[in-house]
Tab-separated table of C-alpha atoms in Angstrom:
chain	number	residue	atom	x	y	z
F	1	UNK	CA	-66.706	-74.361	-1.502
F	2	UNK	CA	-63.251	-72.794	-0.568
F	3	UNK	CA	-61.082	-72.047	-2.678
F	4	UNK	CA	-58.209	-74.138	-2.306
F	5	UNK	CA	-55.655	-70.871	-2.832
F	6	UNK	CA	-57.301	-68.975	-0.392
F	7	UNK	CA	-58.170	-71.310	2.725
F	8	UNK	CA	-55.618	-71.330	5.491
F	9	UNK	CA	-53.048	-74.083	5.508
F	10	UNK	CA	-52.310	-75.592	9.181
F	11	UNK	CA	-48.867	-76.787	10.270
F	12	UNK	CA	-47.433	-77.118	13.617
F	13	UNK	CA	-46.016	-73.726	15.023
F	14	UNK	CA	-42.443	-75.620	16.043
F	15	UNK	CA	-41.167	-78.929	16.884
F	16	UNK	CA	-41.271	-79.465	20.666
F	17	UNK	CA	-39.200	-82.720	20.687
F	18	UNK	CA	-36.178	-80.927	22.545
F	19	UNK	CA	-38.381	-80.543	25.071
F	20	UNK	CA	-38.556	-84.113	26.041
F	21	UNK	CA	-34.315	-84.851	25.425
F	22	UNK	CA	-34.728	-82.320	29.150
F	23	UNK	CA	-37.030	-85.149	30.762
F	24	UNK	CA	-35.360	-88.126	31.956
F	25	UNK	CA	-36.317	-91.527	30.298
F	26	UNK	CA	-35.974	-93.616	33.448
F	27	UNK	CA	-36.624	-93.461	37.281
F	28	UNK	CA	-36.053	-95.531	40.482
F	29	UNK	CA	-38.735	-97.409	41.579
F	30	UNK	CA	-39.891	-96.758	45.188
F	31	UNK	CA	-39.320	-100.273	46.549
F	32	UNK	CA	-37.282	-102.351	43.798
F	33	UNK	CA	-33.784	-101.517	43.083
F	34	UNK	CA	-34.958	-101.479	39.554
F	35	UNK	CA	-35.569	-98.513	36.901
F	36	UNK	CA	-39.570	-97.409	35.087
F	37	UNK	CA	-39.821	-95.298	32.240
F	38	UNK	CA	-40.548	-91.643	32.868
F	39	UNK	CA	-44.082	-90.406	31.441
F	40	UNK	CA	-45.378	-87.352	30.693
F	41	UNK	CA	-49.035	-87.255	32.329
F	42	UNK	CA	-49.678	-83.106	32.167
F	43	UNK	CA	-48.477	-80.162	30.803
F	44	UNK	CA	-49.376	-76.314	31.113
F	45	UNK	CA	-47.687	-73.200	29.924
F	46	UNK	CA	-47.337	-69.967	30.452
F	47	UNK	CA	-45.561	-66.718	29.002
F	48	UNK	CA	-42.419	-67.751	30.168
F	49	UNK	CA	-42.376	-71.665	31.979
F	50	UNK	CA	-43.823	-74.744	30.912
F	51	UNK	CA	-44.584	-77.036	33.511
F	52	UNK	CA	-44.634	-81.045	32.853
F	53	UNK	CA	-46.276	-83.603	35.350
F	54	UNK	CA	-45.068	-86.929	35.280
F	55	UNK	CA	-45.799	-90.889	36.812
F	56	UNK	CA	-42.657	-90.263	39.205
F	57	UNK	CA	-44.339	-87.416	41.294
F	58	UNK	CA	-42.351	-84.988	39.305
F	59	UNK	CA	-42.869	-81.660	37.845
F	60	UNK	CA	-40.532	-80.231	35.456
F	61	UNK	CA	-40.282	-76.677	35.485
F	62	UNK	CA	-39.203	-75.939	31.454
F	63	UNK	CA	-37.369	-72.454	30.093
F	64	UNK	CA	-39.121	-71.751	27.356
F	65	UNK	CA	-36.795	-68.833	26.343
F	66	UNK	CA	-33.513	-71.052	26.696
F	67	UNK	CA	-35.387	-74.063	26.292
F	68	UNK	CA	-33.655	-75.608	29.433
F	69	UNK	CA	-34.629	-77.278	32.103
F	70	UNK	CA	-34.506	-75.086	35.165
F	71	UNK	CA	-36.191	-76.632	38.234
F	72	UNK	CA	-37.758	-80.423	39.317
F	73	UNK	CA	-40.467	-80.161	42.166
F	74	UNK	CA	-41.034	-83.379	44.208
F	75	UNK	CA	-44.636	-83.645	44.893
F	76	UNK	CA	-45.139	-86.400	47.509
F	77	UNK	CA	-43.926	-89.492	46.968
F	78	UNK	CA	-42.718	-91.807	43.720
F	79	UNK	CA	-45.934	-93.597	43.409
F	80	UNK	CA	-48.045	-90.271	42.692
F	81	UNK	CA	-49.102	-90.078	39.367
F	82	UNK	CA	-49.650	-86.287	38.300
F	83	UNK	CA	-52.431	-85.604	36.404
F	84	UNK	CA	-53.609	-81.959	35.910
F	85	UNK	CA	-50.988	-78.438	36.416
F	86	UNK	CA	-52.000	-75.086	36.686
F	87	UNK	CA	-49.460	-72.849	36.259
F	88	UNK	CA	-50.000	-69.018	36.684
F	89	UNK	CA	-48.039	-65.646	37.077
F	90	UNK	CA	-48.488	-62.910	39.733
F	91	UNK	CA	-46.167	-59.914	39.585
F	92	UNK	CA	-44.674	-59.500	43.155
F	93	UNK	CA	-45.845	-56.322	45.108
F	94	UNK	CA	-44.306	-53.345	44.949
F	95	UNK	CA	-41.547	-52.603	47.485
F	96	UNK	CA	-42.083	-49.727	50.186
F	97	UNK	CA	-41.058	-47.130	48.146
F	98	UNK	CA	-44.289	-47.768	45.530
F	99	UNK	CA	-42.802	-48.599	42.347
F	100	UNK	CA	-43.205	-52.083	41.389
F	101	UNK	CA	-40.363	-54.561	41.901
F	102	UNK	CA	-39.088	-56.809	39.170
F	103	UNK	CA	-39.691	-59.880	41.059
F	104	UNK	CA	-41.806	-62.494	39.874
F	105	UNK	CA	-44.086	-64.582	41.238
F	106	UNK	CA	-45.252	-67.848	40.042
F	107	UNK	CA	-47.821	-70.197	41.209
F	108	UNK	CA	-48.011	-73.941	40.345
F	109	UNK	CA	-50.661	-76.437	41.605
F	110	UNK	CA	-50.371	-80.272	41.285
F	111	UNK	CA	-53.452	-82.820	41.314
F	112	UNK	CA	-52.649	-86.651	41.307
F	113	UNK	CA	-54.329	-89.548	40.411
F	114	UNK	CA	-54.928	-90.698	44.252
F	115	UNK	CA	-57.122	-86.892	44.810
F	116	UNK	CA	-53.693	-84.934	46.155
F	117	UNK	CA	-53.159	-81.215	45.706
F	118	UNK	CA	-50.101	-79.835	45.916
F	119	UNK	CA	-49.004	-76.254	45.866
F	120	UNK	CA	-45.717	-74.171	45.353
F	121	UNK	CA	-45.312	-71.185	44.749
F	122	UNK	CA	-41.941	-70.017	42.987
F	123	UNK	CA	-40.062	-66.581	42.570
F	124	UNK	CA	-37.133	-64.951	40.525
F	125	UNK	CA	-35.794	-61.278	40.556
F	126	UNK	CA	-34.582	-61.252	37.180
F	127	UNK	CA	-35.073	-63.152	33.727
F	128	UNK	CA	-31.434	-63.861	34.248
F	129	UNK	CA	-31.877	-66.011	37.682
F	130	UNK	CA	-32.615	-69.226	38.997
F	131	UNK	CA	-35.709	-69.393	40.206
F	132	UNK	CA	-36.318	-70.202	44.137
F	133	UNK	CA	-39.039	-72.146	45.254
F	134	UNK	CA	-40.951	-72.830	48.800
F	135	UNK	CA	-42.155	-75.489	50.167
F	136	UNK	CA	-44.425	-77.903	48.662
F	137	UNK	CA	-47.793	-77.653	50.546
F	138	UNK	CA	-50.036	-81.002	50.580
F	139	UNK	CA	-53.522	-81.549	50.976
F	140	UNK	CA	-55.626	-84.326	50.398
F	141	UNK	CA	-59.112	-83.079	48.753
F	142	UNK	CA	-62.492	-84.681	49.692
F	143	UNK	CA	-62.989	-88.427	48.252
F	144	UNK	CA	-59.651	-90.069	46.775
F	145	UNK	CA	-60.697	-89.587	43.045
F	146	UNK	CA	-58.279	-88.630	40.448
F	147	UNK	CA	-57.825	-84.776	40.369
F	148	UNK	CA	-59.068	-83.604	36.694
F	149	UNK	CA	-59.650	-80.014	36.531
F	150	UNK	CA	-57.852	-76.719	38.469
F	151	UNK	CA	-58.437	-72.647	38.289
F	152	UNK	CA	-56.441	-69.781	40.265
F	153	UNK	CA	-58.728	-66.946	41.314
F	154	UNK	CA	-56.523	-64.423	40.417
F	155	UNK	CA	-55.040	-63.300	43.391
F	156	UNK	CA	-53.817	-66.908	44.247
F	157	UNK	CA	-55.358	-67.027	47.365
F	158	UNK	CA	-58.296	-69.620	46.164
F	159	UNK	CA	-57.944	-72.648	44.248
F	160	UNK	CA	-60.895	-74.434	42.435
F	161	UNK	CA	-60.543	-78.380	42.386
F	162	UNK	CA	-62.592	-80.509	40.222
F	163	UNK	CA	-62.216	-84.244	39.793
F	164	UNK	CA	-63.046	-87.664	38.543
F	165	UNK	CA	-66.032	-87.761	40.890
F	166	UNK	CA	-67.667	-85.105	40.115
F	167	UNK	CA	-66.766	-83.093	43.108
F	168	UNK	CA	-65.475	-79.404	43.065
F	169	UNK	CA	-63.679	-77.897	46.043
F	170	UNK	CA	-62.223	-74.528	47.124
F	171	UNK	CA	-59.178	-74.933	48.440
F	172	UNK	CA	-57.775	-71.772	50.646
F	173	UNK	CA	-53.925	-71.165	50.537
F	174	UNK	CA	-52.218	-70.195	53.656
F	175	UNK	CA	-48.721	-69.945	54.585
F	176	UNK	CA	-48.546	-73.133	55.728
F	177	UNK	CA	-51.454	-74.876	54.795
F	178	UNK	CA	-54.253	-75.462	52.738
F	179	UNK	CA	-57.548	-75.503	53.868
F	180	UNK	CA	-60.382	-76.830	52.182
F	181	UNK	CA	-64.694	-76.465	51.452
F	182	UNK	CA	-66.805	-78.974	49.288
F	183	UNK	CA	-69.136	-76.413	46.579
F	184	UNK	CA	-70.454	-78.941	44.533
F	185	UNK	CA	-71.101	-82.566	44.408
F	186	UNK	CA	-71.822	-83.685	40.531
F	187	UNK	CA	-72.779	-87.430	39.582
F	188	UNK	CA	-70.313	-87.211	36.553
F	189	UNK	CA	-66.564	-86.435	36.353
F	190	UNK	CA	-65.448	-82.669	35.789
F	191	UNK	CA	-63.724	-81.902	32.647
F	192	UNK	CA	-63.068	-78.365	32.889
F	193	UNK	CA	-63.257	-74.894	35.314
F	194	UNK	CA	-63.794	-72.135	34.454
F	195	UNK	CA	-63.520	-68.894	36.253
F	196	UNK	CA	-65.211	-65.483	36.235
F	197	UNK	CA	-65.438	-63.876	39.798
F	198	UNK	CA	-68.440	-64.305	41.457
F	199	UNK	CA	-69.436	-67.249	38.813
F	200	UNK	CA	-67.539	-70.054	38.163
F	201	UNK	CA	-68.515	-72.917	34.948
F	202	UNK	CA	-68.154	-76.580	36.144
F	203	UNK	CA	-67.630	-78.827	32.747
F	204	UNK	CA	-68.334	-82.514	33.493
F	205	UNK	CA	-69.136	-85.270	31.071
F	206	UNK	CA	-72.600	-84.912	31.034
F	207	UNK	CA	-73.204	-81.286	31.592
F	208	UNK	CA	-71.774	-78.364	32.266
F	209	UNK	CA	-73.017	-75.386	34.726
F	210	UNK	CA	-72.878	-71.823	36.204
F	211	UNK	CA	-71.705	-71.966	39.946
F	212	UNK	CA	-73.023	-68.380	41.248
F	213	UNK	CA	-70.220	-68.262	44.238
F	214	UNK	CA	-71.791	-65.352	46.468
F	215	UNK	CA	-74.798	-67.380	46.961
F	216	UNK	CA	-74.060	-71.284	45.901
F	217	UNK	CA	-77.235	-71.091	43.116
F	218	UNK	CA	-76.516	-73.067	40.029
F	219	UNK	CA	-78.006	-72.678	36.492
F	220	UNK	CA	-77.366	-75.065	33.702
F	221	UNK	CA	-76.790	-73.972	30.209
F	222	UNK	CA	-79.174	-74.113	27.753
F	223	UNK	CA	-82.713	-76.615	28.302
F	224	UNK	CA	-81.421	-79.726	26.466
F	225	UNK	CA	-79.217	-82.068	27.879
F	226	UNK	CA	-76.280	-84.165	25.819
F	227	UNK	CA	-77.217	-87.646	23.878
F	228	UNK	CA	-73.919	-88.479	24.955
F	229	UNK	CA	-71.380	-88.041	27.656
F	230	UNK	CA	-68.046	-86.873	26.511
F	231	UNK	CA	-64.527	-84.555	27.508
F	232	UNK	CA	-66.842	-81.510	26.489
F	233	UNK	CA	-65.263	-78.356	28.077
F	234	UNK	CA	-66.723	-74.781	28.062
F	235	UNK	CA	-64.793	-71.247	29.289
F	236	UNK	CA	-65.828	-67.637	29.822
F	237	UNK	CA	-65.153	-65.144	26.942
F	238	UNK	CA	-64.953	-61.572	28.353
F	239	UNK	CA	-64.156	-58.040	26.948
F	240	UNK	CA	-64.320	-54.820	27.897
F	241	UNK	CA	-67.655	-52.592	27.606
F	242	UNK	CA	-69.646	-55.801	26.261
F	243	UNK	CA	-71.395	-58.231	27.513
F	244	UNK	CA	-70.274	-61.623	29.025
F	245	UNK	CA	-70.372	-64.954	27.183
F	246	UNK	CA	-69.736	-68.609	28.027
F	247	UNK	CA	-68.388	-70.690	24.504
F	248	UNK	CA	-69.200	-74.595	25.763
F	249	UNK	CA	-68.488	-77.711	23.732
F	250	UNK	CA	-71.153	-80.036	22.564
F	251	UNK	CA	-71.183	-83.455	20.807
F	252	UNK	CA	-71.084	-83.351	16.745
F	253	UNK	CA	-68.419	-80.859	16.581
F	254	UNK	CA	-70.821	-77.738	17.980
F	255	UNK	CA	-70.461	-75.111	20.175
F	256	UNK	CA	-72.973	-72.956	22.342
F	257	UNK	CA	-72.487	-69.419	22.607
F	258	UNK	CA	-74.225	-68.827	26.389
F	259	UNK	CA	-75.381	-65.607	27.583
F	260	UNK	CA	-74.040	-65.030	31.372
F	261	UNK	CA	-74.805	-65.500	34.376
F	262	UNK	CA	-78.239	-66.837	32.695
F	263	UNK	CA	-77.180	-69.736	30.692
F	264	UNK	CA	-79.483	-68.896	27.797
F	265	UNK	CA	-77.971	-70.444	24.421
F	266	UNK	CA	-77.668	-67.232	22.130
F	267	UNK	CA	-76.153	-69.297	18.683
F	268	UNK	CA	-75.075	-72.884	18.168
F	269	UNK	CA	-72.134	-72.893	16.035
F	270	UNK	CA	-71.467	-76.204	14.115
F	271	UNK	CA	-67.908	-77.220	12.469
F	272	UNK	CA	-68.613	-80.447	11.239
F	273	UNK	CA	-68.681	-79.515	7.566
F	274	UNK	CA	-65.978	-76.991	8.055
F	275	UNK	CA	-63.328	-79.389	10.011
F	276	UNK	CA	-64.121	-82.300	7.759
F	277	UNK	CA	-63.114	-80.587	4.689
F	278	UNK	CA	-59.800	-79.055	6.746
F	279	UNK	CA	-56.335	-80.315	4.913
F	280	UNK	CA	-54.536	-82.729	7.452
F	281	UNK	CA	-51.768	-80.832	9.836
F	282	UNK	CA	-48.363	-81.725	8.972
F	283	UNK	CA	-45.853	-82.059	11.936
F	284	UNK	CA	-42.221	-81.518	12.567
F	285	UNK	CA	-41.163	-84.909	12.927
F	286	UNK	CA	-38.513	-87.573	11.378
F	287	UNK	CA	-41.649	-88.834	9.718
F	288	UNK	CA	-44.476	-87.711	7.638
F	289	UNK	CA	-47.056	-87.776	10.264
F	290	UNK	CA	-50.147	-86.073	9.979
F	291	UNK	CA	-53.136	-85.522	12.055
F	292	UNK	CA	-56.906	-84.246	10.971
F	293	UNK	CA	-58.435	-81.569	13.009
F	294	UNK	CA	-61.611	-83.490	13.290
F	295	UNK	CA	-59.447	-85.901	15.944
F	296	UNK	CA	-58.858	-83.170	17.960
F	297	UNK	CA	-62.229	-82.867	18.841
C-alpha cells in the first residue's frame, strides 16, 4: 500500500468561477419578449483563449491572461444549441520580407445540436489588441444529428466532424465556404477524433477505430469488442524517434496501449485499484465540495 506521506495529494489547480461572472445569466428568447437562462454547453482552451459554447448560439471568446471577456461570436440563430468547440492556433505567415510576423491566427469551429458547423477564423497583431474576426461560415453536415466530436488537420484547411449518428465527415474550408465528404458511416455515436496524418481514430460508444485516410481502409483495435457501450475516448501518443501509439479507454477503468497503424493491443493498463484508493479532490468553492477521481471516469 502507499504510503500516505508519500502519495500525491490532488486539488484543483484554481478556481474558475470568475469565469462565469463574464457569461451573461439571461438571454432573449427568439419569439417571446421574455428572458432564458444562459448555459454553458462546451468549452475548449488553448494557450491563450478559452472558448465557451452556449444554448443561445453563442460563443464566448475568454482572456485567459486578463481573464476578460474579449469577443461573442453569433453562430446562426438563438435556437442553436452549441455542443462541441475546437479551438486551435496557427501562427500567421511570414510577411514578404521572410521573417515571421507577430500576427496570430486562430481557428474556432462550432457544432450544434441540430448537425451545424460553423467556422471563424480570428486574428490579432499583438497580445495587446483586440482581436478581429471574419465571417462566420455555415454548413449543414450530412444527417441532422447532434455534432459530438471535431479535429483541425493542422494546417486548418480540413476539418473532421463526428456526431451523434455515428457519421464522420471532412469538411474542406474555403474562403467562402465549406465544402463537405461523408468517410465513415458508424452504427453508434462518435465520442472522440483523433488525428495523426494519414490515420485518423474514430471513438464511438461501442468501438473505436483506425481510419487509414490515403486509402479509406479501417482496422479496429484490438480482437475483443466492449461488454458495454460507453463515452470511451482514445488519442494518438507520438514522439520523436519512437514508435507511434494509440492510448484508448475501456470499461472498468482500463486503458489499451495500441500499436499504430495496426491496432494490435501492446499492454492493458487497469486503474481500478489505484483510483479507488485516490483521496477525494477538494475544490475552490464557498463550500466543501469534493469529487472522487473514480467519477471522472
Amino acid at each position: 500500500m502507499d504510503d500516505p506521506q508519500t502519495s500525491p495529494r490532488y486539488k484543483e489547480w484554481d478556481s474558475l468561477s470568475h469565469l462565469l461572472y463574464l457569461i451573461p445569466d439571461k438571454g432573449q428568447r427568439i419569439i417571446s419578449l421574455g428572458t432564458q437562462d444562459i448555459l454553458v454547453t462546451s468549452l475548449d482552451v488553448c494557450e491563450d483563449w478559452l472558448a465557451v459554447g452556449s444554448n443561445m448560439a453563442v460563443v464566448y471568446i475568454i482572456d485567459r491572461r486578463r481573464r476578460s471577456l474579449i469577443l461573442k461570436i453569433r453562430c446562426g440563430n438563438k435556437s442553436e444549441n452549441l455542443t462541441k468547440i475546437s479551438l486551435s492556433k496557427a501562427r500567421s505567415q511570414s510577411d514578404q520580407s521572410g521573417s515571421q510576423s507577430e500576427g496570430r491566427d486562430y481557428h474556432v469551429a462550432v457544432g450544434s445540436q441540430s448537425g451545424q458547423i460553423f467556422y471563424s477564423r480570428l486574428h490579432f497583431d499583438s497580445p495587446e489588441s483586440y482581436i478581429k474576426a471574419t465571417s462566420c461560415l455555415q454548413i449543414a453536415v450530412v444527417s441532422n444529428a447532434s455534432i459530438t466530436a471535431l479535429q483541425f488537420v493542422p494546417d486548418h484547411r480540413i476539418l473532421y466532424v463526428g456526431d451523434e449518428s455515428g457519421v464522420v465527415t471532412a469538411v474542406e474550408i474555403k474562403e467562402t465556404e465549406l465544402s463537405q465528404t461523408v468517410l465513415l458511416n458508424e452504427t453508434h455515436s462518435v465520442v472522440q477524433l483523433s488525428l495523426s496524418c494519414p490515420l485518423l481514430l474514430v471513438s464511438t460508444t461501442l468501438s473505436a477505430a483506425i481510419l487509414h485516410l490515403n486509402s479509406g481502409e479501417i482496422t479496429k483495435l484490438g480482437t475483443k469488442p466492449r461488454k458495454q457501450q460507453g463515452t470511451f475516448g482514445g488519442c494518438f501518443h507520438t514522439r520523436p524517434d519512437s514508435p507511434e501509439y494509440v492510448y484508448a479507454a475501456r470499461p472498468g477503468l482500463r486503458l489499451w496501449k495500441c500499436e499504430a497503424p495496426s491496432g494490435a493491443v501492446v499492454v492493458t493498463h487497469i486503474f481500478k485499484g489505484t483510483l479507488e484508493t485516490t483521496p477525494n479532490i477538494k475544490l475552490f468553492s464557498e463550500t466543501t465540495q469534493v469529487f472522487s477521481l473514480v467519477s471522472i471516469f
